[in-house]
């Protein structure tokens, strides 16, 4: 009986250690996968980034980081309804998630739902004043409604918060041009060329033609 109990104890310890190692390895694997997806986004390889996020979600449907990442990629791909739905799922589980409201609002904005987008974007900023995507979205609304100085200030703030997002430089340059700040517009387009991936060839060529 002593031998049996000792054997059982050793077995249970081995199972617990294996489970702990497996859990640690899974967490490390998830972390690496998220970093790989972020790199793919920086390189404008959106299909691959989406594949990574979806694979993570097959393992854990409650993975908010993966779902928010997928929503962002879908916005980049102009799959706005899908992006909206992914962000909405996160909000359903976490009603105070500022990133989710930023993505939801951006998807609505680019779908032409200005009024609803503003509400979502303001909610994001209320929860987190450093949500660059929400600030950029609100600045787009200011630009469309011809409040160019407000748009200028907003895009400048978004760039300060996330200087590696190429889209912000293009938007800021447009606001600068409307205000006739042509040197700043040219500088912003140049900065876009510095941070945008070479794979964004069509837009890079168009921007080079403007400088």
JSON list of N, CA, C and O in Angstrom, two decimals, residues 13-59:
[
{"chain": "A", "resi": 13, "resn": "UNK", "atom": "N", "xyz": [2.49, 14.32, -9.04]},
{"chain": "A", "resi": 13, "resn": "UNK", "atom": "CA", "xyz": [3.47, 15.41, -9.13]},
{"chain": "A", "resi": 13, "resn": "UNK", "atom": "C", "xyz": [3.95, 15.59, -10.56]},
{"chain": "A", "resi": 13, "resn": "UNK", "atom": "O", "xyz": [4.11, 16.72, -11.05]},
{"chain": "A", "resi": 14, "resn": "UNK", "atom": "N", "xyz": [4.18, 14.46, -11.23]},
{"chain": "A", "resi": 14, "resn": "UNK", "atom": "CA", "xyz": [4.65, 14.51, -12.62]},
{"chain": "A", "resi": 14, "resn": "UNK", "atom": "C", "xyz": [3.60, 15.16, -13.52]},
{"chain": "A", "resi": 14, "resn": "UNK", "atom": "O", "xyz": [3.91, 15.96, -14.40]},
{"chain": "A", "resi": 15, "resn": "UNK", "atom": "N", "xyz": [2.33, 14.80, -13.28]},
{"chain": "A", "resi": 15, "resn": "UNK", "atom": "CA", "xyz": [1.23, 15.39, -14.06]},
{"chain": "A", "resi": 15, "resn": "UNK", "atom": "C", "xyz": [1.15, 16.90, -13.84]},
{"chain": "A", "resi": 15, "resn": "UNK", "atom": "O", "xyz": [0.99, 17.69, -14.78]},
{"chain": "A", "resi": 16, "resn": "UNK", "atom": "N", "xyz": [1.27, 17.32, -12.57]},
{"chain": "A", "resi": 16, "resn": "UNK", "atom": "CA", "xyz": [1.20, 18.74, -12.25]},
{"chain": "A", "resi": 16, "resn": "UNK", "atom": "C", "xyz": [2.35, 19.51, -12.87]},
{"chain": "A", "resi": 16, "resn": "UNK", "atom": "O", "xyz": [2.17, 20.61, -13.40]},
{"chain": "A", "resi": 17, "resn": "UNK", "atom": "N", "xyz": [3.55, 18.93, -12.83]},
{"chain": "A", "resi": 17, "resn": "UNK", "atom": "CA", "xyz": [4.70, 19.59, -13.43]},
{"chain": "A", "resi": 17, "resn": "UNK", "atom": "C", "xyz": [4.53, 19.70, -14.94]},
{"chain": "A", "resi": 17, "resn": "UNK", "atom": "O", "xyz": [4.79, 20.75, -15.54]},
{"chain": "A", "resi": 18, "resn": "UNK", "atom": "N", "xyz": [4.05, 18.62, -15.55]},
{"chain": "A", "resi": 18, "resn": "UNK", "atom": "CA", "xyz": [3.84, 18.62, -17.01]},
{"chain": "A", "resi": 18, "resn": "UNK", "atom": "C", "xyz": [2.80, 19.66, -17.40]},
{"chain": "A", "resi": 18, "resn": "UNK", "atom": "O", "xyz": [2.96, 20.37, -18.40]},
{"chain": "A", "resi": 19, "resn": "UNK", "atom": "N", "xyz": [1.74, 19.77, -16.59]},
{"chain": "A", "resi": 19, "resn": "UNK", "atom": "CA", "xyz": [0.69, 20.76, -16.89]},
{"chain": "A", "resi": 19, "resn": "UNK", "atom": "C", "xyz": [1.24, 22.17, -16.77]},
{"chain": "A", "resi": 19, "resn": "UNK", "atom": "O", "xyz": [0.93, 23.05, -17.59]},
{"chain": "A", "resi": 20, "resn": "UNK", "atom": "N", "xyz": [2.07, 22.40, -15.75]},
{"chain": "A", "resi": 20, "resn": "UNK", "atom": "CA", "xyz": [2.65, 23.73, -15.55]},
{"chain": "A", "resi": 20, "resn": "UNK", "atom": "C", "xyz": [3.58, 24.09, -16.70]},
{"chain": "A", "resi": 20, "resn": "UNK", "atom": "O", "xyz": [3.56, 25.22, -17.22]},
{"chain": "A", "resi": 21, "resn": "UNK", "atom": "N", "xyz": [4.39, 23.12, -17.12]},
{"chain": "A", "resi": 21, "resn": "UNK", "atom": "CA", "xyz": [5.32, 23.36, -18.25]},
{"chain": "A", "resi": 21, "resn": "UNK", "atom": "C", "xyz": [4.55, 23.62, -19.52]},
{"chain": "A", "resi": 21, "resn": "UNK", "atom": "O", "xyz": [4.86, 24.51, -20.30]},
{"chain": "A", "resi": 22, "resn": "UNK", "atom": "N", "xyz": [3.47, 22.82, -19.73]},
{"chain": "A", "resi": 22, "resn": "UNK", "atom": "CA", "xyz": [2.64, 22.98, -20.93]},
{"chain": "A", "resi": 22, "resn": "UNK", "atom": "C", "xyz": [1.99, 24.35, -20.95]},
{"chain": "A", "resi": 22, "resn": "UNK", "atom": "O", "xyz": [1.94, 25.03, -21.98]},
{"chain": "A", "resi": 23, "resn": "UNK", "atom": "N", "xyz": [1.47, 24.79, -19.79]},
{"chain": "A", "resi": 23, "resn": "UNK", "atom": "CA", "xyz": [0.83, 26.10, -19.70]},
{"chain": "A", "resi": 23, "resn": "UNK", "atom": "C", "xyz": [1.82, 27.21, -19.97]},
{"chain": "A", "resi": 23, "resn": "UNK", "atom": "O", "xyz": [1.54, 28.17, -20.69]},
{"chain": "A", "resi": 24, "resn": "UNK", "atom": "N", "xyz": [3.03, 27.07, -19.44]},
{"chain": "A", "resi": 24, "resn": "UNK", "atom": "CA", "xyz": [4.08, 28.07, -19.65]},
{"chain": "A", "resi": 24, "resn": "UNK", "atom": "C", "xyz": [4.48, 28.14, -21.12]},
{"chain": "A", "resi": 24, "resn": "UNK", "atom": "O", "xyz": [4.65, 29.21, -21.70]},
{"chain": "A", "resi": 25, "resn": "UNK", "atom": "N", "xyz": [4.61, 26.95, -21.74]},
{"chain": "A", "resi": 25, "resn": "UNK", "atom": "CA", "xyz": [5.00, 26.90, -23.14]},
{"chain": "A", "resi": 25, "resn": "UNK", "atom": "C", "xyz": [3.92, 27.51, -24.02]},
{"chain": "A", "resi": 25, "resn": "UNK", "atom": "O", "xyz": [4.21, 28.22, -24.99]},
{"chain": "A", "resi": 26, "resn": "UNK", "atom": "N", "xyz": [2.64, 27.26, -23.67]},
{"chain": "A", "resi": 26, "resn": "UNK", "atom": "CA", "xyz": [1.53, 27.81, -24.43]},
{"chain": "A", "resi": 26, "resn": "UNK", "atom": "C", "xyz": [1.52, 29.33, -24.34]},
{"chain": "A", "resi": 26, "resn": "UNK", "atom": "O", "xyz": [1.30, 30.02, -25.34]},
{"chain": "A", "resi": 27, "resn": "UNK", "atom": "N", "xyz": [1.76, 29.86, -23.13]},
{"chain": "A", "resi": 27, "resn": "UNK", "atom": "CA", "xyz": [1.79, 31.31, -22.95]},
{"chain": "A", "resi": 27, "resn": "UNK", "atom": "C", "xyz": [2.92, 31.92, -23.76]},
{"chain": "A", "resi": 27, "resn": "UNK", "atom": "O", "xyz": [2.75, 32.97, -24.39]},
{"chain": "A", "resi": 28, "resn": "UNK", "atom": "N", "xyz": [4.08, 31.25, -23.74]},
{"chain": "A", "resi": 28, "resn": "UNK", "atom": "CA", "xyz": [5.22, 31.76, -24.51]},
{"chain": "A", "resi": 28, "resn": "UNK", "atom": "C", "xyz": [4.91, 31.71, -26.00]},
{"chain": "A", "resi": 28, "resn": "UNK", "atom": "O", "xyz": [5.21, 32.64, -26.74]},
{"chain": "A", "resi": 29, "resn": "UNK", "atom": "N", "xyz": [4.29, 30.60, -26.44]},
{"chain": "A", "resi": 29, "resn": "UNK", "atom": "CA", "xyz": [3.94, 30.45, -27.84]},
{"chain": "A", "resi": 29, "resn": "UNK", "atom": "C", "xyz": [2.95, 31.53, -28.27]},
{"chain": "A", "resi": 29, "resn": "UNK", "atom": "O", "xyz": [3.08, 32.11, -29.35]},
{"chain": "A", "resi": 30, "resn": "UNK", "atom": "N", "xyz": [1.96, 31.81, -27.41]},
{"chain": "A", "resi": 30, "resn": "UNK", "atom": "CA", "xyz": [0.97, 32.86, -27.72]},
{"chain": "A", "resi": 30, "resn": "UNK", "atom": "C", "xyz": [1.65, 34.21, -27.83]},
{"chain": "A", "resi": 30, "resn": "UNK", "atom": "O", "xyz": [1.38, 34.98, -28.75]},
{"chain": "A", "resi": 31, "resn": "UNK", "atom": "N", "xyz": [2.55, 34.50, -26.88]},
{"chain": "A", "resi": 31, "resn": "UNK", "atom": "CA", "xyz": [3.26, 35.78, -26.92]},
{"chain": "A", "resi": 31, "resn": "UNK", "atom": "C", "xyz": [4.06, 35.94, -28.19]},
{"chain": "A", "resi": 31, "resn": "UNK", "atom": "O", "xyz": [4.06, 37.02, -28.82]},
{"chain": "A", "resi": 32, "resn": "UNK", "atom": "N", "xyz": [4.73, 34.87, -28.61]},
{"chain": "A", "resi": 32, "resn": "UNK", "atom": "CA", "xyz": [5.52, 34.93, -29.84]},
{"chain": "A", "resi": 32, "resn": "UNK", "atom": "C", "xyz": [4.62, 35.11, -31.05]},
{"chain": "A", "resi": 32, "resn": "UNK", "atom": "O", "xyz": [4.96, 35.83, -31.99]},
{"chain": "A", "resi": 33, "resn": "UNK", "atom": "N", "xyz": [3.47, 34.44, -31.03]},
{"chain": "A", "resi": 33, "resn": "UNK", "atom": "CA", "xyz": [2.53, 34.55, -32.14]},
{"chain": "A", "resi": 33, "resn": "UNK", "atom": "C", "xyz": [2.00, 35.98, -32.28]},
{"chain": "A", "resi": 33, "resn": "UNK", "atom": "O", "xyz": [1.89, 36.52, -33.39]},
{"chain": "A", "resi": 34, "resn": "UNK", "atom": "N", "xyz": [1.68, 36.60, -31.14]},
{"chain": "A", "resi": 34, "resn": "UNK", "atom": "CA", "xyz": [1.20, 37.99, -31.18]},
{"chain": "A", "resi": 34, "resn": "UNK", "atom": "C", "xyz": [2.27, 38.93, -31.73]},
{"chain": "A", "resi": 34, "resn": "UNK", "atom": "O", "xyz": [1.98, 39.83, -32.52]},
{"chain": "A", "resi": 35, "resn": "UNK", "atom": "N", "xyz": [3.51, 38.70, -31.34]},
{"chain": "A", "resi": 35, "resn": "UNK", "atom": "CA", "xyz": [4.61, 39.53, -31.85]},
{"chain": "A", "resi": 35, "resn": "UNK", "atom": "C", "xyz": [4.80, 39.32, -33.35]},
{"chain": "A", "resi": 35, "resn": "UNK", "atom": "O", "xyz": [5.08, 40.26, -34.09]},
{"chain": "A", "resi": 36, "resn": "UNK", "atom": "N", "xyz": [4.66, 38.07, -33.80]},
{"chain": "A", "resi": 36, "resn": "UNK", "atom": "CA", "xyz": [4.80, 37.79, -35.22]},
{"chain": "A", "resi": 36, "resn": "UNK", "atom": "C", "xyz": [3.69, 38.48, -36.01]},
{"chain": "A", "resi": 36, "resn": "UNK", "atom": "O", "xyz": [3.93, 39.04, -37.08]},
{"chain": "A", "resi": 37, "resn": "UNK", "atom": "N", "xyz": [2.49, 38.46, -35.46]},
{"chain": "A", "resi": 37, "resn": "UNK", "atom": "CA", "xyz": [1.37, 39.11, -36.14]},
{"chain": "A", "resi": 37, "resn": "UNK", "atom": "C", "xyz": [1.60, 40.62, -36.23]},
{"chain": "A", "resi": 37, "resn": "UNK", "atom": "O", "xyz": [1.34, 41.24, -37.28]},
{"chain": "A", "resi": 38, "resn": "UNK", "atom": "N", "xyz": [2.11, 41.22, -35.16]},
{"chain": "A", "resi": 38, "resn": "UNK", "atom": "CA", "xyz": [2.39, 42.65, -35.17]},
{"chain": "A", "resi": 38, "resn": "UNK", "atom": "C", "xyz": [3.45, 43.00, -36.21]},
{"chain": "A", "resi": 38, "resn": "UNK", "atom": "O", "xyz": [3.35, 44.03, -36.89]},
{"chain": "A", "resi": 39, "resn": "UNK", "atom": "N", "xyz": [4.45, 42.14, -36.35]},
{"chain": "A", "resi": 39, "resn": "UNK", "atom": "CA", "xyz": [5.49, 42.37, -37.36]},
{"chain": "A", "resi": 39, "resn": "UNK", "atom": "C", "xyz": [4.90, 42.29, -38.76]},
{"chain": "A", "resi": 39, "resn": "UNK", "atom": "O", "xyz": [5.24, 43.09, -39.64]},
{"chain": "A", "resi": 40, "resn": "UNK", "atom": "N", "xyz": [4.00, 41.32, -38.97]},
{"chain": "A", "resi": 40, "resn": "UNK", "atom": "CA", "xyz": [3.37, 41.18, -40.27]},
{"chain": "A", "resi": 40, "resn": "UNK", "atom": "C", "xyz": [2.53, 42.43, -40.61]},
{"chain": "A", "resi": 40, "resn": "UNK", "atom": "O", "xyz": [2.50, 42.87, -41.76]},
{"chain": "A", "resi": 41, "resn": "UNK", "atom": "N", "xyz": [1.91, 43.01, -39.60]},
{"chain": "A", "resi": 41, "resn": "UNK", "atom": "CA", "xyz": [1.14, 44.24, -39.82]},
{"chain": "A", "resi": 41, "resn": "UNK", "atom": "C", "xyz": [2.08, 45.37, -40.23]},
{"chain": "A", "resi": 41, "resn": "UNK", "atom": "O", "xyz": [1.81, 46.12, -41.17]},
{"chain": "A", "resi": 42, "resn": "UNK", "atom": "N", "xyz": [3.20, 45.50, -39.51]},
{"chain": "A", "resi": 42, "resn": "UNK", "atom": "CA", "xyz": [4.18, 46.56, -39.85]},
{"chain": "A", "resi": 42, "resn": "UNK", "atom": "C", "xyz": [4.70, 46.40, -41.27]},
{"chain": "A", "resi": 42, "resn": "UNK", "atom": "O", "xyz": [5.01, 47.39, -41.94]},
{"chain": "A", "resi": 43, "resn": "UNK", "atom": "N", "xyz": [4.79, 45.14, -41.72]},
{"chain": "A", "resi": 43, "resn": "UNK", "atom": "CA", "xyz": [5.27, 44.87, -43.08]},
{"chain": "A", "resi": 43, "resn": "UNK", "atom": "C", "xyz": [4.15, 44.87, -44.11]},
{"chain": "A", "resi": 43, "resn": "UNK", "atom": "O", "xyz": [4.37, 44.56, -45.28]},
{"chain": "A", "resi": 44, "resn": "UNK", "atom": "N", "xyz": [2.94, 45.20, -43.65]},
{"chain": "A", "resi": 44, "resn": "UNK", "atom": "CA", "xyz": [1.75, 45.24, -44.51]},
{"chain": "A", "resi": 44, "resn": "UNK", "atom": "C", "xyz": [1.38, 43.87, -45.08]},
{"chain": "A", "resi": 44, "resn": "UNK", "atom": "O", "xyz": [0.74, 43.77, -46.13]},
{"chain": "A", "resi": 45, "resn": "UNK", "atom": "N", "xyz": [1.78, 42.80, -44.38]},
{"chain": "A", "resi": 45, "resn": "UNK", "atom": "CA", "xyz": [1.38, 41.44, -44.77]},
{"chain": "A", "resi": 45, "resn": "UNK", "atom": "C", "xyz": [0.11, 41.08, -43.99]},
{"chain": "A", "resi": 45, "resn": "UNK", "atom": "O", "xyz": [0.14, 40.27, -43.05]},
{"chain": "A", "resi": 46, "resn": "UNK", "atom": "N", "xyz": [-0.98, 41.69, -44.39]},
{"chain": "A", "resi": 46, "resn": "UNK", "atom": "CA", "xyz": [-2.20, 41.60, -43.60]},
{"chain": "A", "resi": 46, "resn": "UNK", "atom": "C", "xyz": [-2.84, 40.22, -43.62]},
{"chain": "A", "resi": 46, "resn": "UNK", "atom": "O", "xyz": [-3.43, 39.79, -42.62]},
{"chain": "A", "resi": 47, "resn": "UNK", "atom": "N", "xyz": [-2.74, 39.53, -44.74]},
{"chain": "A", "resi": 47, "resn": "UNK", "atom": "CA", "xyz": [-3.30, 38.18, -44.81]},
{"chain": "A", "resi": 47, "resn": "UNK", "atom": "C", "xyz": [-2.63, 37.26, -43.80]},
{"chain": "A", "resi": 47, "resn": "UNK", "atom": "O", "xyz": [-3.30, 36.47, -43.11]},
{"chain": "A", "resi": 48, "resn": "UNK", "atom": "N", "xyz": [-1.31, 37.33, -43.71]},
{"chain": "A", "resi": 48, "resn": "UNK", "atom": "CA", "xyz": [-0.58, 36.48, -42.78]},
{"chain": "A", "resi": 48, "resn": "UNK", "atom": "C", "xyz": [-0.89, 36.86, -41.33]},
{"chain": "A", "resi": 48, "resn": "UNK", "atom": "O", "xyz": [-1.05, 35.99, -40.46]},
{"chain": "A", "resi": 49, "resn": "UNK", "atom": "N", "xyz": [-1.00, 38.16, -41.07]},
{"chain": "A", "resi": 49, "resn": "UNK", "atom": "CA", "xyz": [-1.34, 38.61, -39.71]},
{"chain": "A", "resi": 49, "resn": "UNK", "atom": "C", "xyz": [-2.72, 38.09, -39.32]},
{"chain": "A", "resi": 49, "resn": "UNK", "atom": "O", "xyz": [-2.91, 37.59, -38.21]},
{"chain": "A", "resi": 50, "resn": "UNK", "atom": "N", "xyz": [-3.67, 38.18, -40.23]},
{"chain": "A", "resi": 50, "resn": "UNK", "atom": "CA", "xyz": [-5.03, 37.69, -39.95]},
{"chain": "A", "resi": 50, "resn": "UNK", "atom": "C", "xyz": [-5.01, 36.19, -39.69]},
{"chain": "A", "resi": 50, "resn": "UNK", "atom": "O", "xyz": [-5.71, 35.68, -38.80]},
{"chain": "A", "resi": 51, "resn": "UNK", "atom": "N", "xyz": [-4.20, 35.46, -40.46]},
{"chain": "A", "resi": 51, "resn": "UNK", "atom": "CA", "xyz": [-4.11, 34.00, -40.27]},
{"chain": "A", "resi": 51, "resn": "UNK", "atom": "C", "xyz": [-3.60, 33.68, -38.85]},
{"chain": "A", "resi": 51, "resn": "UNK", "atom": "O", "xyz": [-4.13, 32.78, -38.19]},
{"chain": "A", "resi": 52, "resn": "UNK", "atom": "N", "xyz": [-2.59, 34.42, -38.40]},
{"chain": "A", "resi": 52, "resn": "UNK", "atom": "CA", "xyz": [-2.02, 34.17, -37.07]},
{"chain": "A", "resi": 52, "resn": "UNK", "atom": "C", "xyz": [-3.07, 34.44, -35.98]},
{"chain": "A", "resi": 52, "resn": "UNK", "atom": "O", "xyz": [-3.24, 33.65, -35.05]},
{"chain": "A", "resi": 53, "resn": "UNK", "atom": "N", "xyz": [-3.77, 35.57, -36.12]},
{"chain": "A", "resi": 53, "resn": "UNK", "atom": "CA", "xyz": [-4.78, 35.90, -35.11]},
{"chain": "A", "resi": 53, "resn": "UNK", "atom": "C", "xyz": [-5.91, 34.87, -35.10]},
{"chain": "A", "resi": 53, "resn": "UNK", "atom": "O", "xyz": [-6.39, 34.47, -34.02]},
{"chain": "A", "resi": 54, "resn": "UNK", "atom": "N", "xyz": [-6.32, 34.42, -36.27]},
{"chain": "A", "resi": 54, "resn": "UNK", "atom": "CA", "xyz": [-7.41, 33.42, -36.32]},
{"chain": "A", "resi": 54, "resn": "UNK", "atom": "C", "xyz": [-6.97, 32.10, -35.72]},
{"chain": "A", "resi": 54, "resn": "UNK", "atom": "O", "xyz": [-7.76, 31.40, -35.08]},
{"chain": "A", "resi": 55, "resn": "UNK", "atom": "N", "xyz": [-5.71, 31.75, -35.93]},
{"chain": "A", "resi": 55, "resn": "UNK", "atom": "CA", "xyz": [-5.19, 30.52, -35.34]},
{"chain": "A", "resi": 55, "resn": "UNK", "atom": "C", "xyz": [-5.20, 30.61, -33.82]},
{"chain": "A", "resi": 55, "resn": "UNK", "atom": "O", "xyz": [-5.56, 29.65, -33.13]},
{"chain": "A", "resi": 56, "resn": "UNK", "atom": "N", "xyz": [-4.82, 31.76, -33.29]},
{"chain": "A", "resi": 56, "resn": "UNK", "atom": "CA", "xyz": [-4.87, 31.95, -31.84]},
{"chain": "A", "resi": 56, "resn": "UNK", "atom": "C", "xyz": [-6.30, 31.83, -31.33]},
{"chain": "A", "resi": 56, "resn": "UNK", "atom": "O", "xyz": [-6.54, 31.25, -30.26]},
{"chain": "A", "resi": 57, "resn": "UNK", "atom": "N", "xyz": [-7.24, 32.35, -32.09]},
{"chain": "A", "resi": 57, "resn": "UNK", "atom": "CA", "xyz": [-8.64, 32.30, -31.66]},
{"chain": "A", "resi": 57, "resn": "UNK", "atom": "C", "xyz": [-9.22, 30.89, -31.72]},
{"chain": "A", "resi": 57, "resn": "UNK", "atom": "O", "xyz": [-10.16, 30.58, -30.99]},
{"chain": "A", "resi": 58, "resn": "UNK", "atom": "N", "xyz": [-8.67, 30.05, -32.59]},
{"chain": "A", "resi": 58, "resn": "UNK", "atom": "CA", "xyz": [-9.14, 28.66, -32.61]},
{"chain": "A", "resi": 58, "resn": "UNK", "atom": "C", "xyz": [-8.75, 27.94, -31.31]},
{"chain": "A", "resi": 58, "resn": "UNK", "atom": "O", "xyz": [-9.44, 27.03, -30.87]},
{"chain": "A", "resi": 59, "resn": "UNK", "atom": "N", "xyz": [-7.66, 28.38, -30.70]},
{"chain": "A", "resi": 59, "resn": "UNK", "atom": "CA", "xyz": [-7.22, 27.81, -29.43]},
{"chain": "A", "resi": 59, "resn": "UNK", "atom": "C", "xyz": [-7.96, 28.42, -28.24]},
{"chain": "A", "resi": 59, "resn": "UNK", "atom": "O", "xyz": [-8.18, 27.75, -27.23]}
]
